[in-house]
Short mmCIF file of C-alpha atoms and ligand atoms in Angstrom, two decimals:
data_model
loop_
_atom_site.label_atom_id
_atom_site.label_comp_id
_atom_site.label_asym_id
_atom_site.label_seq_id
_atom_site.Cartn_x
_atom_site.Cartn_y
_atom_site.Cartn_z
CA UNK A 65 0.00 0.00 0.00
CA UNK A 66 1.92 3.13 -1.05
CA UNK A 67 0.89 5.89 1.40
CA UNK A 68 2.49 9.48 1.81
CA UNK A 69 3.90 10.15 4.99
CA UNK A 70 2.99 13.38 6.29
CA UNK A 71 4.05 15.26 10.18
CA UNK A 72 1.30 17.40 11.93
CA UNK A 73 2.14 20.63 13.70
CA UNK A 74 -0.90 22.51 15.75
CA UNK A 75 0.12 25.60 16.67
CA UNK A 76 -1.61 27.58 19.48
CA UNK A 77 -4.86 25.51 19.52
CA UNK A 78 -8.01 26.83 21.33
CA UNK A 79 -11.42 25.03 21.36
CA UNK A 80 -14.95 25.90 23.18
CA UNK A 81 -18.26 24.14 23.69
CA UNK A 82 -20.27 27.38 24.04
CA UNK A 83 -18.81 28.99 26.94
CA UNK A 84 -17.07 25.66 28.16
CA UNK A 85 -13.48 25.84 27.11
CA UNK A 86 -11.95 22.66 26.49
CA UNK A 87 -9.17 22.87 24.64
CA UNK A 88 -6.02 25.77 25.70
CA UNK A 89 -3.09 26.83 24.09
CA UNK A 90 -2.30 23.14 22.53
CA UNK A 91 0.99 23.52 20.38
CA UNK A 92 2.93 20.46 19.34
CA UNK A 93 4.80 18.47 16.76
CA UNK A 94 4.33 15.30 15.37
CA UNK A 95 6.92 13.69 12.95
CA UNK A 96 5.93 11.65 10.07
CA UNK A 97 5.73 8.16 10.20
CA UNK A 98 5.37 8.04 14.30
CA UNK A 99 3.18 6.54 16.60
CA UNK A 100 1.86 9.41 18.97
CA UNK A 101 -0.41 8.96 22.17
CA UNK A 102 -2.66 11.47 23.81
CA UNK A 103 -3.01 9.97 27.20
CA UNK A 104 -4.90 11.77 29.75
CA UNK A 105 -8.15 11.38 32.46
CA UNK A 106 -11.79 10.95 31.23
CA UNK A 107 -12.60 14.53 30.60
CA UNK A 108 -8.95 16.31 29.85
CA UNK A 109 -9.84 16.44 26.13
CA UNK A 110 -8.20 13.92 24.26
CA UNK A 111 -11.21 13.14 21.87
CA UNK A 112 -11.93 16.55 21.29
CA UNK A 113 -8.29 17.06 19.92
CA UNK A 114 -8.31 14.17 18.15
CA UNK A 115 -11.65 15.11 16.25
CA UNK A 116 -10.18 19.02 15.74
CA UNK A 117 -7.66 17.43 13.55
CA UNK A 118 -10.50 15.00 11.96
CA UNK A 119 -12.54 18.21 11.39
CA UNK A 120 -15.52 17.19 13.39
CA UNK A 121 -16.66 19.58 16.06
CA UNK A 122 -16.68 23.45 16.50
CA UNK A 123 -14.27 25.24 14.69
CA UNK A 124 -11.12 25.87 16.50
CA UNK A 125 -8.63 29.09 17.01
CA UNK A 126 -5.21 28.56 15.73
CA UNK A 127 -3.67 26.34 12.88
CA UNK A 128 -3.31 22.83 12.25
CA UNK A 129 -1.01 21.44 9.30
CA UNK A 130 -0.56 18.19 7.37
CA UNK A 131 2.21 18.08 5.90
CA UNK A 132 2.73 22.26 4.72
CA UNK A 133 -1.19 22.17 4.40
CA UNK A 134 -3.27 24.16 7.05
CA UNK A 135 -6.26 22.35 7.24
CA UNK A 136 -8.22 23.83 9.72
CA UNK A 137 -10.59 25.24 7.24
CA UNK A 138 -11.40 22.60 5.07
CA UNK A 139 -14.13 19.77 5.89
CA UNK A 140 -13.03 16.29 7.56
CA UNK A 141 -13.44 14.59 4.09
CA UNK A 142 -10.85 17.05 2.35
CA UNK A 143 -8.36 16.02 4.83
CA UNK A 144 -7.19 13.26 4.20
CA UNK A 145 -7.23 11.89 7.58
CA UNK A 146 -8.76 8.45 8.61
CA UNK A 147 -10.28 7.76 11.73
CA UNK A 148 -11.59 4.92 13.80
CA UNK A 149 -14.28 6.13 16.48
CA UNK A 150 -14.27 4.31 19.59
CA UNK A 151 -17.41 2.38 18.67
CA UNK A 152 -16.24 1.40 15.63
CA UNK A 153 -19.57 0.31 14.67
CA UNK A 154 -19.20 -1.73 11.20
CA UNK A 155 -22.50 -2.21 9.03
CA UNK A 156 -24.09 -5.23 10.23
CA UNK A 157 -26.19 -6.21 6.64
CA UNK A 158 -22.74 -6.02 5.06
CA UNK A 159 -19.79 -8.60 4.46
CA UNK A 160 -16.68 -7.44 5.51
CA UNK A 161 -15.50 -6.79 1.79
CA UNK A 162 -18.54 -4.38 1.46
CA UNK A 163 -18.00 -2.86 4.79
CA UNK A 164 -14.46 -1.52 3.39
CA UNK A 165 -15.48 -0.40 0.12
CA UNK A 166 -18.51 1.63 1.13
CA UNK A 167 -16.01 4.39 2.17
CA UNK A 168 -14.33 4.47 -1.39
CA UNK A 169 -17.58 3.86 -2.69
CA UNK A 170 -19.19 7.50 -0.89
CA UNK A 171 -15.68 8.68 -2.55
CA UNK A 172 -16.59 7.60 -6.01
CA UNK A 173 -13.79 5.89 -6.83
CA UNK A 174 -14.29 3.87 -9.95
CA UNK A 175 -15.64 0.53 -9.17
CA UNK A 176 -13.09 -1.59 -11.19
CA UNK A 177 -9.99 0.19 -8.73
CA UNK A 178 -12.30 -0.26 -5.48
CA UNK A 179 -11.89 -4.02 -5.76
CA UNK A 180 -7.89 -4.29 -5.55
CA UNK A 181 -8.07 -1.90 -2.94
CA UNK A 182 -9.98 -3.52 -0.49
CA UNK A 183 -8.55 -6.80 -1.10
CA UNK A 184 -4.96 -4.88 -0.43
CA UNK A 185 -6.47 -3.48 2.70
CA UNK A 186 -7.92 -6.77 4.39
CA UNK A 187 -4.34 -8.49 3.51
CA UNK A 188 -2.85 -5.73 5.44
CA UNK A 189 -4.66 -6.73 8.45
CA UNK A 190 -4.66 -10.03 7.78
CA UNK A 191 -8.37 -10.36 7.14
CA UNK A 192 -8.53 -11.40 3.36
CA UNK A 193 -9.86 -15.25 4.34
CA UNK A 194 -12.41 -13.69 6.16
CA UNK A 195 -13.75 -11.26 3.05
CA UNK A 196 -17.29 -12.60 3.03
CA UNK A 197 -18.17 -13.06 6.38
CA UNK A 198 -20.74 -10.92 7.92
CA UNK A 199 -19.86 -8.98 10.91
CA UNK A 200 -21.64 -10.83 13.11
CA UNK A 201 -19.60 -14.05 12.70
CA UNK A 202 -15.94 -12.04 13.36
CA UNK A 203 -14.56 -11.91 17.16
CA UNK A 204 -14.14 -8.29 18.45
CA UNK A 205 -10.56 -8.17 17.93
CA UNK A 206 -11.59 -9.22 13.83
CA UNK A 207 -13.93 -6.64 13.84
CA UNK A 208 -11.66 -4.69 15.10
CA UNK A 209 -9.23 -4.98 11.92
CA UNK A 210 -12.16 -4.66 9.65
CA UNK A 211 -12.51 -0.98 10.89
CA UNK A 212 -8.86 -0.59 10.61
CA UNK A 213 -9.06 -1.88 7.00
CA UNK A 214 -11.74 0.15 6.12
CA UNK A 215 -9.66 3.79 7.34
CA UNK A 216 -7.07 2.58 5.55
CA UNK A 217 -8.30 1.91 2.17
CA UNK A 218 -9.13 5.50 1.57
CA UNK A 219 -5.18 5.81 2.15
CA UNK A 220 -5.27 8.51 4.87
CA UNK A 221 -2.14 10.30 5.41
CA UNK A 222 -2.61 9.84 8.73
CA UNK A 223 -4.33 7.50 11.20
CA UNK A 224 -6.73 8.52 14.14
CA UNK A 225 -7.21 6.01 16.33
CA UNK A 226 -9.94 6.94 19.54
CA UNK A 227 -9.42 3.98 21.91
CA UNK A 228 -9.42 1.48 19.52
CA UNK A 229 -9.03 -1.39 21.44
CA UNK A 230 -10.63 -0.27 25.15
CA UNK A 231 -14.36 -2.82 23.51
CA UNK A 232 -11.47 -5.55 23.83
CA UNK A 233 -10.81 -7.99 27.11
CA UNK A 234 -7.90 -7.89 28.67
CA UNK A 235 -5.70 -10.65 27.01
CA UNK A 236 -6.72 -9.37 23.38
CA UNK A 237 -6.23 -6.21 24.07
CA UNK A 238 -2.62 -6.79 24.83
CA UNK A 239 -2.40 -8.71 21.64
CA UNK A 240 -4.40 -6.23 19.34
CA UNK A 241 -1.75 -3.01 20.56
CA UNK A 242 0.96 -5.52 19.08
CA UNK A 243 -0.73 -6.08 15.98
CA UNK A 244 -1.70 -2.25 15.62
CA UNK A 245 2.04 -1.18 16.11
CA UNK A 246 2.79 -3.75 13.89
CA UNK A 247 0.88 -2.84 11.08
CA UNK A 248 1.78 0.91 11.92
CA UNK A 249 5.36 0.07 11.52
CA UNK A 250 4.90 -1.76 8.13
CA UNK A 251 2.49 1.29 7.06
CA UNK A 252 4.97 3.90 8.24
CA UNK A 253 1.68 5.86 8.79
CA UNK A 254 2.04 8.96 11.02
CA UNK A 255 -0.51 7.77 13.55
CA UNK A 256 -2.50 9.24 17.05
CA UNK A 257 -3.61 6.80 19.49
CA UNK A 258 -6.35 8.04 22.38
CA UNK A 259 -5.89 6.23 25.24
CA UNK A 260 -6.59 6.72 29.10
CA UNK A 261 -4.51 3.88 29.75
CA UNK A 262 -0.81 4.81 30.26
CA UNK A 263 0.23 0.69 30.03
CA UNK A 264 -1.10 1.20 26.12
CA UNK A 265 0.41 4.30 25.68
CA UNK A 266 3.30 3.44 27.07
CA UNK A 267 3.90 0.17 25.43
CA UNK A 268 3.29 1.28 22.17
CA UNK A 269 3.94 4.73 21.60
CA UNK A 270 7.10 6.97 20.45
CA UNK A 271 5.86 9.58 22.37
CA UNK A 272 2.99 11.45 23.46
CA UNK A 273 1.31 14.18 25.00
CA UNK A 274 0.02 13.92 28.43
CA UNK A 275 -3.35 15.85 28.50
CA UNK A 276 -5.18 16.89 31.67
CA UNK A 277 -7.99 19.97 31.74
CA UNK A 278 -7.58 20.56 28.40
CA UNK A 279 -3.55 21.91 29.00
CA UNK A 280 -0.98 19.67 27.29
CA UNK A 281 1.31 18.86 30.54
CA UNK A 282 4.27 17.25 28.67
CA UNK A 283 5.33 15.52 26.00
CA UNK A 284 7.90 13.45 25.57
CA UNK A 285 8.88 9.20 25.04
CA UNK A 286 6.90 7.16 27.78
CA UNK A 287 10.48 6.85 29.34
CA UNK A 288 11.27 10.49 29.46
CA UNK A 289 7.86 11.33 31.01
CA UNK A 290 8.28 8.89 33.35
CA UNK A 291 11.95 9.67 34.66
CA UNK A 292 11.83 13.26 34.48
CA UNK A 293 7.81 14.67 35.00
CA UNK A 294 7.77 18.05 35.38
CA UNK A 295 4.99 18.42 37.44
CA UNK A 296 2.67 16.22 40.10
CA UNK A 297 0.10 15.79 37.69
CA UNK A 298 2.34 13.49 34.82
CA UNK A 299 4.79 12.16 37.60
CA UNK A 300 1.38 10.71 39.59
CA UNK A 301 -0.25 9.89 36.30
CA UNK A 302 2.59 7.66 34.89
CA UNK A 303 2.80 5.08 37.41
CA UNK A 304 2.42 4.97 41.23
CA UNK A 305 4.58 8.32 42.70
CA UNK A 306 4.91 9.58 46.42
CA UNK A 307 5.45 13.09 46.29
CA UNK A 308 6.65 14.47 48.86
CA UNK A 309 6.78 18.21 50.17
CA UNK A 310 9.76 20.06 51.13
CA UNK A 311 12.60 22.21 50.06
CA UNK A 312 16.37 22.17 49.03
CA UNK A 313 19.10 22.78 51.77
CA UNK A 314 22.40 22.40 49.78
CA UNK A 315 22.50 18.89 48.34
CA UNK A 316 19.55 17.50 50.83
CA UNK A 317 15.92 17.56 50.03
CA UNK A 318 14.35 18.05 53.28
CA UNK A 319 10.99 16.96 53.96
CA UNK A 320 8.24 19.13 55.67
CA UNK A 321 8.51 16.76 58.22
CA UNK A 322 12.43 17.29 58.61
CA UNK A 323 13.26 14.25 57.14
CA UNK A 324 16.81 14.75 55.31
CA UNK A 325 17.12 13.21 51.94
CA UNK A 326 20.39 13.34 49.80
CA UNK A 327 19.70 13.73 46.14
CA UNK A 328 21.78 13.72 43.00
CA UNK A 329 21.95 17.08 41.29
CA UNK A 330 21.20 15.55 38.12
CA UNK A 331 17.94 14.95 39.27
CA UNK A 332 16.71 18.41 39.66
CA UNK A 333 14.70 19.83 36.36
CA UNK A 334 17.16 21.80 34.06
CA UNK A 335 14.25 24.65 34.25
CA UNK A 336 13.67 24.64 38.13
CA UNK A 337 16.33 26.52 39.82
CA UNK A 338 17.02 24.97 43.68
CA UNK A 339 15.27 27.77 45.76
CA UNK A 340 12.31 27.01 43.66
CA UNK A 341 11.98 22.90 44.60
CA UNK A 342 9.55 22.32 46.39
CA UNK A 343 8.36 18.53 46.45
CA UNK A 344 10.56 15.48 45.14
CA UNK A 345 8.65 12.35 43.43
CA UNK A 346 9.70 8.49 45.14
CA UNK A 347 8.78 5.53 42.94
CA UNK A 348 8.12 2.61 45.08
CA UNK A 349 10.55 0.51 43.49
CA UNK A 350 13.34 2.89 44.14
CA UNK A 351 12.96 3.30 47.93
CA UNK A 352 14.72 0.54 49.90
CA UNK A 353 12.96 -1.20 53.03
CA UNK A 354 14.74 -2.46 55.96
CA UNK A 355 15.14 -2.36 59.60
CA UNK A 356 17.31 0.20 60.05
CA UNK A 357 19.90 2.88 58.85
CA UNK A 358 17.78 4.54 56.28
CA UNK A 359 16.59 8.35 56.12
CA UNK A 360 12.86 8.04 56.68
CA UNK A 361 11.79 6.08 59.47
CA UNK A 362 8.16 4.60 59.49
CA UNK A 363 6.01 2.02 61.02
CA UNK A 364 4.29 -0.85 58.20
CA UNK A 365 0.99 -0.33 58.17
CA UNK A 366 -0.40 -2.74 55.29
CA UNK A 367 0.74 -5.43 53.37
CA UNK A 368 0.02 -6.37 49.93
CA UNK A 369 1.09 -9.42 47.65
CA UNK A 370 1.28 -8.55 44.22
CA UNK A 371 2.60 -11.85 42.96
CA UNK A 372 6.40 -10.73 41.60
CA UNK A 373 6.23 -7.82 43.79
CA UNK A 374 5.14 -7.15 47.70
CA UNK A 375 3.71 -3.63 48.51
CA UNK A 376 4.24 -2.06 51.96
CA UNK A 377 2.28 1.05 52.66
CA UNK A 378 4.22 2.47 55.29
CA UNK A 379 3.49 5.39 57.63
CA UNK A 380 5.98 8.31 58.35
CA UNK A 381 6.11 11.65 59.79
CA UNK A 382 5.87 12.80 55.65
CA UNK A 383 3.05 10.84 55.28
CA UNK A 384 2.08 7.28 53.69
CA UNK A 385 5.08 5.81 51.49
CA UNK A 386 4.66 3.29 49.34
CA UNK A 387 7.35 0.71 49.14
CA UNK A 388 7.97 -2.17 46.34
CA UNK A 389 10.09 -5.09 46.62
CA UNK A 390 10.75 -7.79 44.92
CA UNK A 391 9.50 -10.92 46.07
CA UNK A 392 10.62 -14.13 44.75
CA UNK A 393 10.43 -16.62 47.49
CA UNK A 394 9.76 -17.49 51.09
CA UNK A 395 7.63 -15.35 54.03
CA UNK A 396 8.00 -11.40 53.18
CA UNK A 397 10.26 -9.86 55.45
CA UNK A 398 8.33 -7.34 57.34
CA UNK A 399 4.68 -7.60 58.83
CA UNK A 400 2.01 -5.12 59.59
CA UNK A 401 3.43 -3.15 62.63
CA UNK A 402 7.20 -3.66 62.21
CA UNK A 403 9.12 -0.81 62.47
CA UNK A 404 11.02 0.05 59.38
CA UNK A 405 13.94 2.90 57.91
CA UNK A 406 13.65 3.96 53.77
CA UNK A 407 16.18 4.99 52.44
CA UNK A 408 15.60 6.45 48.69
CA UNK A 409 17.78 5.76 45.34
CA UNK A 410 18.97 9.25 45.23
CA UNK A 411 20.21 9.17 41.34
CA UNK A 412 16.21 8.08 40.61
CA UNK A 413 14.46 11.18 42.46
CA UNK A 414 12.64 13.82 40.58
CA UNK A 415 12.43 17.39 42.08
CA UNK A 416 9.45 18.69 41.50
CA UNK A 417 8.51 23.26 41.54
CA UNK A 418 5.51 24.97 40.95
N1 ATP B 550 -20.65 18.35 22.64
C1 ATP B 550 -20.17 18.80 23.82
N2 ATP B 550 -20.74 19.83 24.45
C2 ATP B 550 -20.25 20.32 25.61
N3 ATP B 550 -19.19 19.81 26.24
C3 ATP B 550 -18.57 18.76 25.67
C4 ATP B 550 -19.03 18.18 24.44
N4 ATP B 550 -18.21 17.16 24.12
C5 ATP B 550 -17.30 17.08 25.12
N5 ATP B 550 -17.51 18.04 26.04
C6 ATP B 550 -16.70 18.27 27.26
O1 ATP B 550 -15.37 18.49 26.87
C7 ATP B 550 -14.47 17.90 27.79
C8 ATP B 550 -13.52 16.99 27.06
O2 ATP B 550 -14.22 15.91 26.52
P1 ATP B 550 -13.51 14.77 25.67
O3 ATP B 550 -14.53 13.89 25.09
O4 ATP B 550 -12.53 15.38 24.74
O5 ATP B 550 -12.68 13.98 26.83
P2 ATP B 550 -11.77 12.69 26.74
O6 ATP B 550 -10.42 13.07 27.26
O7 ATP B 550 -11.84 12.10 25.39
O8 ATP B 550 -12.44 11.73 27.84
P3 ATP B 550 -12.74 10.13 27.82
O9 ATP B 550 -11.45 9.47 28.26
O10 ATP B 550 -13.82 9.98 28.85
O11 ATP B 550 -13.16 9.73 26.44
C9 ATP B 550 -15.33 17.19 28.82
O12 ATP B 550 -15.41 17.99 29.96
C10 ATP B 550 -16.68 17.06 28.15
O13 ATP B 550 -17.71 17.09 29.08
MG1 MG B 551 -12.67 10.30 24.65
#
């Protein structure tokens, strides 16, 4: 399938339902060819984005481009954009091979180039055996693909995708994002995934754009967000986080509680001068348990088994921490009760300022 790869830039981005603004200030880059995620809470705005560049929706302030193309005034059909809607809904009186040439067909694409097309499209997701089945007798995950074929037969420059796989249980869904990147990769089509869930995002994307209240809050690869967040919101969002508050005394983050933590220059943010730190993010994983000689003491007040890992919610003058370890074998070490010191991986501690 020969398809033209093509970035998007949207460049100061504003977007209103009435009075209700939803969208504010969105600017950002996307290269050809990559596999972007919005990721954000049910409400932060991720579908309306997604449909501003689709052209559905009230009309936006500010640009978006395809390619050199501004496209914000033109309607979704001149766009050349494809997009799968969450309910992907696929015509139930019609085989699969009609269901993906009714969109060329609305196009008026001559009928003897239509056929080829759509038999290119359902090899591409690995449907072809399947052509003359009727909806009804596909699995999800195969109905699924047929709405993926049937974008990208009208050859889209890029793909939309608006949770895609979230009418999907759990095991296919796991298998489905592998497929989709997949087929993204062998596409090379510059694609955006919605997702609220920051395993799919983060499993599959290059990068993406963490979205909350309609305010992009970062953007960067699914690592980068989640070793250096620059604020509560993306550091709490992208995994489990303590954060706690405090303030810089020379190379010691010290807790509001007094607690005196030493941390690694390097993990301060470039922007965020010292006298302006005021909270540092602890990942669970990265804050050692034991019975003493650490820099928080604390007293274990739960216990969870997580299977590879055990969870100890622990309770110090700061707070609640939450503690992984490792488990592999044999009774966990430390029982509701015990008295307990942390001591944090200093190199692994993002400082966080308003
Ligand atoms: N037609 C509409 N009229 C008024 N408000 C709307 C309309 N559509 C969406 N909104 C509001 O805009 C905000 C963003 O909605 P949007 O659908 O983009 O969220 P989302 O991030 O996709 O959430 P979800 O994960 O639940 O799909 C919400 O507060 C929603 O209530
Ligand atoms: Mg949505």
């Amino acid at each position: 399938m020969t398809l033209t790869k093509a970035g998007i830039r949207i460049e100061d981005l504003h977007l209103s339902f009435g009075e209700t603004k939803v969208l504010e200030g969105i600017d950002m880059v996307i290269e050809p060819g990559e596999f972007f995620a919005f990721l954000g809470p049910s409400g932060s705005g991720k579908s309306t984005l997604l449909r501003a560049i689709a052209g559905f929706g009230p009309t936006p302030r500010g640009r978006i481009l395809i390619g050199d193309r501004d496209i914000a005034a033109l309607p979704p059909w001149k766009r050349n954009v494809g997009m799968v809607f969450q309910s992907y809904a696929l015509w139930p009186h019609m085989s699969v091979r009609r269901n993906v040439a009714f969109g060329l067909e609305e196009r008026r694409m001559p009928a003897r180039e239509i056929g080829p097309r759509v038999e290119q499209a359902l090899e591409t997701v690995g449907l072809l055996h399947l052509a003359d089945r009727m909806p009804a007798q596909l699995s999800g995950g195969q109905q699924q693909r047929v709405a993926l074929a049937r974008t990208i037969a009208i050859e889209p420059q890029v793909l939309l995708l608006d949770e895609p796989l979230s009418n999907l249980d759990a095991a296919l869904r796991v298998q489905m994002r592998r497929e989709l990147l997949a087929l993204q990769r062998k596409l090379g089509l510059t694609t955006i995934f919605v997702t609220h869930d920051q395993e799919e995002a983060n499993t599959t994307s290059d990068r993406m754009a963490v979205l909350d209240r309609g305010v992009i809050q970062q953007i960067g690869t699914p690592q980068q967000l989640y070793d250096h967040p620059e604020n509560a919101f993306v550091a709490g969002f992208l995994g489990t986080a303590n954060i706690l508050k405090g303030a810089m005394q020379g190379a010691d983050f010290v807790t509001e509680a007094g607690q005196r933590l030493p941390v690694a220059p390097a993990a301060a943010p470039a922007a965020a001068p010292a006298a302006d730190v005021n909270r540092i993010v602890l990942r669970p994983q990265n804050i050692r348990i034991a019975a003493s000689g650490g820099d928080i003491m604390g007293t274990v007040a739960h216990r969870e088994f997580l299977g590879s890992q055990i969870r100890y919610l622990v309770d110090t003058p700061d707070g609640q921490i939450i503690v992984d370890t490792l488990h592999s074998s044999g009774p966990p070490p430390y029982d509701e009760g015990a008295a307990v010191s942390l001591s944090i991986d200093s190199q692994s501690a993002p400082l966080l300022a308003d």
